[in-house]
Amino acid sequence: MSCSFDTNCCSGLRDEGAPPCDNTTRFLEGCLPLPLPDDVLNEIVPKAKDFALLHGAGMRYRDRYDADSLEMAPFFLLPSAFPRREFDRVVRLQPLINILMHRVAHNHEFLESSLRNTIKVDDFTRRLWEIYTTVRKEGVAQALSLGMVRSDVMLTKCQAGCCQLCETPPYVTVHQVEVNTIASGFGHMGPVSGRIHRYVLGELRKAELLHHLPENAALSGLCDGLISAWEYYGNPKAVILFVIEDITYNICDQRFHEYYIRKERPEIHVVRKNLTQISQRGILTDDKRLIIDGDEIAAVYFRAGYEPGQYHSEAEWEARLNIERSKAIKSPSIHYHLAGTKKVQQELAINGVLKKFLSDSEAAQVGQLFTGLYTLDRSPEGDKAVEMALAHPEKFVLKPQREGGGNNVYGEDIKKILEKIKDSVEREAYILMDRIRPPLQNNYLVKSHNPVSLTEVVSELGIFGVVIGNNEEILDNKYAGHMLRTKLSSVNEGGVAAGLGALDSVYLFD
Ligand SMILES: Nc1ncnc2c1ncn2[C@@H]1O[C@H](COP(=O)(O)OP(=O)(O)OP(=O)(O)O)[C@@H](O)[C@H]1O
Ligand SMILES: [Mg+2]
């Protein structure tokens, strides 16, 4: 499915002669008439805060870390409206996205041609690429990979009748922001947000609305994937390794994964180490078993390792290489990590490319999720994209090959950067993407030590998928729950851990 250069609409699906999207944003009605009366608000907010704190919706204090205390994670008081049709569609499509990412990760030629220019200018991606090629050359010790992916999507407005998807109300469709293949967080926070909202609606005596809140088994879905990987490894004495940051602020999310595994499978141990500790205490045996502090590692779950700052020195890179060399089952394997880069995402959106990996009808369905993605390589297409971004920076997002939020460039800053790098190879480290303008809605942000007030917000839905397989076959493949992050409509990015967004859950409407 191709993406047109001049609209923000479901490009490629547009009917001949249909009016272009006007780019203005719709407002979605929420689950309750707002504002809530003051007395109702004053009663429900303290109850909701206690529920959140007592059910693990917490984070370490970012500005004054203290291992002995937790701060309540920010959340929105009410669930956010999301069209059921679009929710069902992305849930249904997730197994196809899993297959796509699995096949992309295993297609050497495609990874190489997609990343060839990027690795010349982006050091971090080059280092990942070197690990990939080193292990390829030495011989891959573990053919199985565990994908724990999260496809992030946003609603986008389409004018009625502008494309096949929009022929029927509610005239909104979803566009994919990206697919994460490493450290796809919120497997606990996603479901817990839904639980907060079930409680809040119950306390507000609106139990009749509860059927609008879908089930969310993200934690079990993701952890069962880790347990399967542990089983495939086939050594009952081996353990699961969580590769963690030096300081984990999003601790509840990670710990609840451990607690799930502890409860479901008491015989499986989880150990947590950062890359520095792995470099100091890890051993790779001649037969490629990874041993850390005497424990053989069956499966590795990376909750870190996705940004340059997490590799302090060569020692951490060596640790990543040795993990990759080992026969532990990794989530992600290095080729999965590379498949999740922004550059690969952009290459996948080129007309016809999805058909290399999926059947025609599957490719058409997945392609409907894509918005405009443009190469910034030094080519005629790249030049055209630079011109487009300089002329209308407000319509685009400029993205480097980074994860973890806060790295993308918006608006006038796009101009500043592109003016500087447009004639150099440096521009090949970035891709350009149409800016998605999700519909607005109102909600109450509940944040510790802050007054609760009604604000205009936008949401981003993350759909989890779990896939296990090797080059020849896929052994497990499933939708594994979801999460919703919501941010003030005035901010560009809304990472919850970064303090810019907040937990939320979906309120499905027909
Ligand atoms: N095309 C877009 N249109 C509108 N907003 C976008 C777009 N791309 C990214 N964003 C915003 O920026 C945030 C981060 O973008 P993205 O997911 O591409 O980067 P990331 O660093 O990989 O983040 P994450 O940690 O969520 O994986 C998104 O959650 C979204 O709020
Ligand atoms: Mg990401």
PDB file of C-alpha atoms in Angstrom, residues 82-93 155 174 214-216 461-463 479 481-483 506 508:
ATOM      1  CA  PHE A  82     -11.860   4.149  21.157  1.00  0.00           C
ATOM      2  CA  PRO A  83     -13.948   2.806  18.251  1.00  0.00           C
ATOM      3  CA  ARG A  84     -14.594  -0.893  18.686  1.00  0.00           C
ATOM      4  CA  ARG A  85     -14.275  -1.508  14.949  1.00  0.00           C
ATOM      5  CA  GLU A  86     -10.710  -0.182  14.905  1.00  0.00           C
ATOM      6  CA  PHE A  87      -9.747  -1.899  18.161  1.00  0.00           C
ATOM      7  CA  ASP A  88     -10.989  -5.238  16.848  1.00  0.00           C
ATOM      8  CA  ARG A  89      -9.161  -4.670  13.580  1.00  0.00           C
ATOM      9  CA  VAL A  90      -5.738  -4.094  15.176  1.00  0.00           C
ATOM     10  CA  VAL A  91      -6.229  -7.004  17.560  1.00  0.00           C
ATOM     11  CA  ARG A  92      -7.108  -9.239  14.609  1.00  0.00           C
ATOM     12  CA  LEU A  93      -4.118  -7.998  12.623  1.00  0.00           C
ATOM     13  CA  LEU A 155      -6.519   7.097  15.739  1.00  0.00           C
ATOM     14  CA  VAL A 174      -5.874   3.832  12.978  1.00  0.00           C
ATOM     15  CA  PRO A 214     -12.231  -5.114  27.008  1.00  0.00           C
ATOM     16  CA  GLU A 215     -10.389  -7.919  28.730  1.00  0.00           C
ATOM     17  CA  ASN A 216      -6.657  -7.381  28.796  1.00  0.00           C
ATOM     18  CA  LEU A 461      -2.862   2.237  21.708  1.00  0.00           C
ATOM     19  CA  GLY A 462      -0.187  -0.454  21.943  1.00  0.00           C
ATOM     20  CA  ILE A 463      -1.046  -3.979  20.821  1.00  0.00           C
ATOM     21  CA  TYR A 479      -2.170 -11.408  20.180  1.00  0.00           C
ATOM     22  CA  GLY A 481      -3.080  -7.944  25.179  1.00  0.00           C
ATOM     23  CA  HIS A 482      -2.842  -4.185  24.900  1.00  0.00           C
ATOM     24  CA  MET A 483      -2.054  -0.913  26.670  1.00  0.00           C
ATOM     25  CA  VAL A 506      -9.900   1.867  26.266  1.00  0.00           C
ATOM     26  CA  LEU A 508     -14.958   0.800  23.257  1.00  0.00           C
TER      27      LEU A 508
END
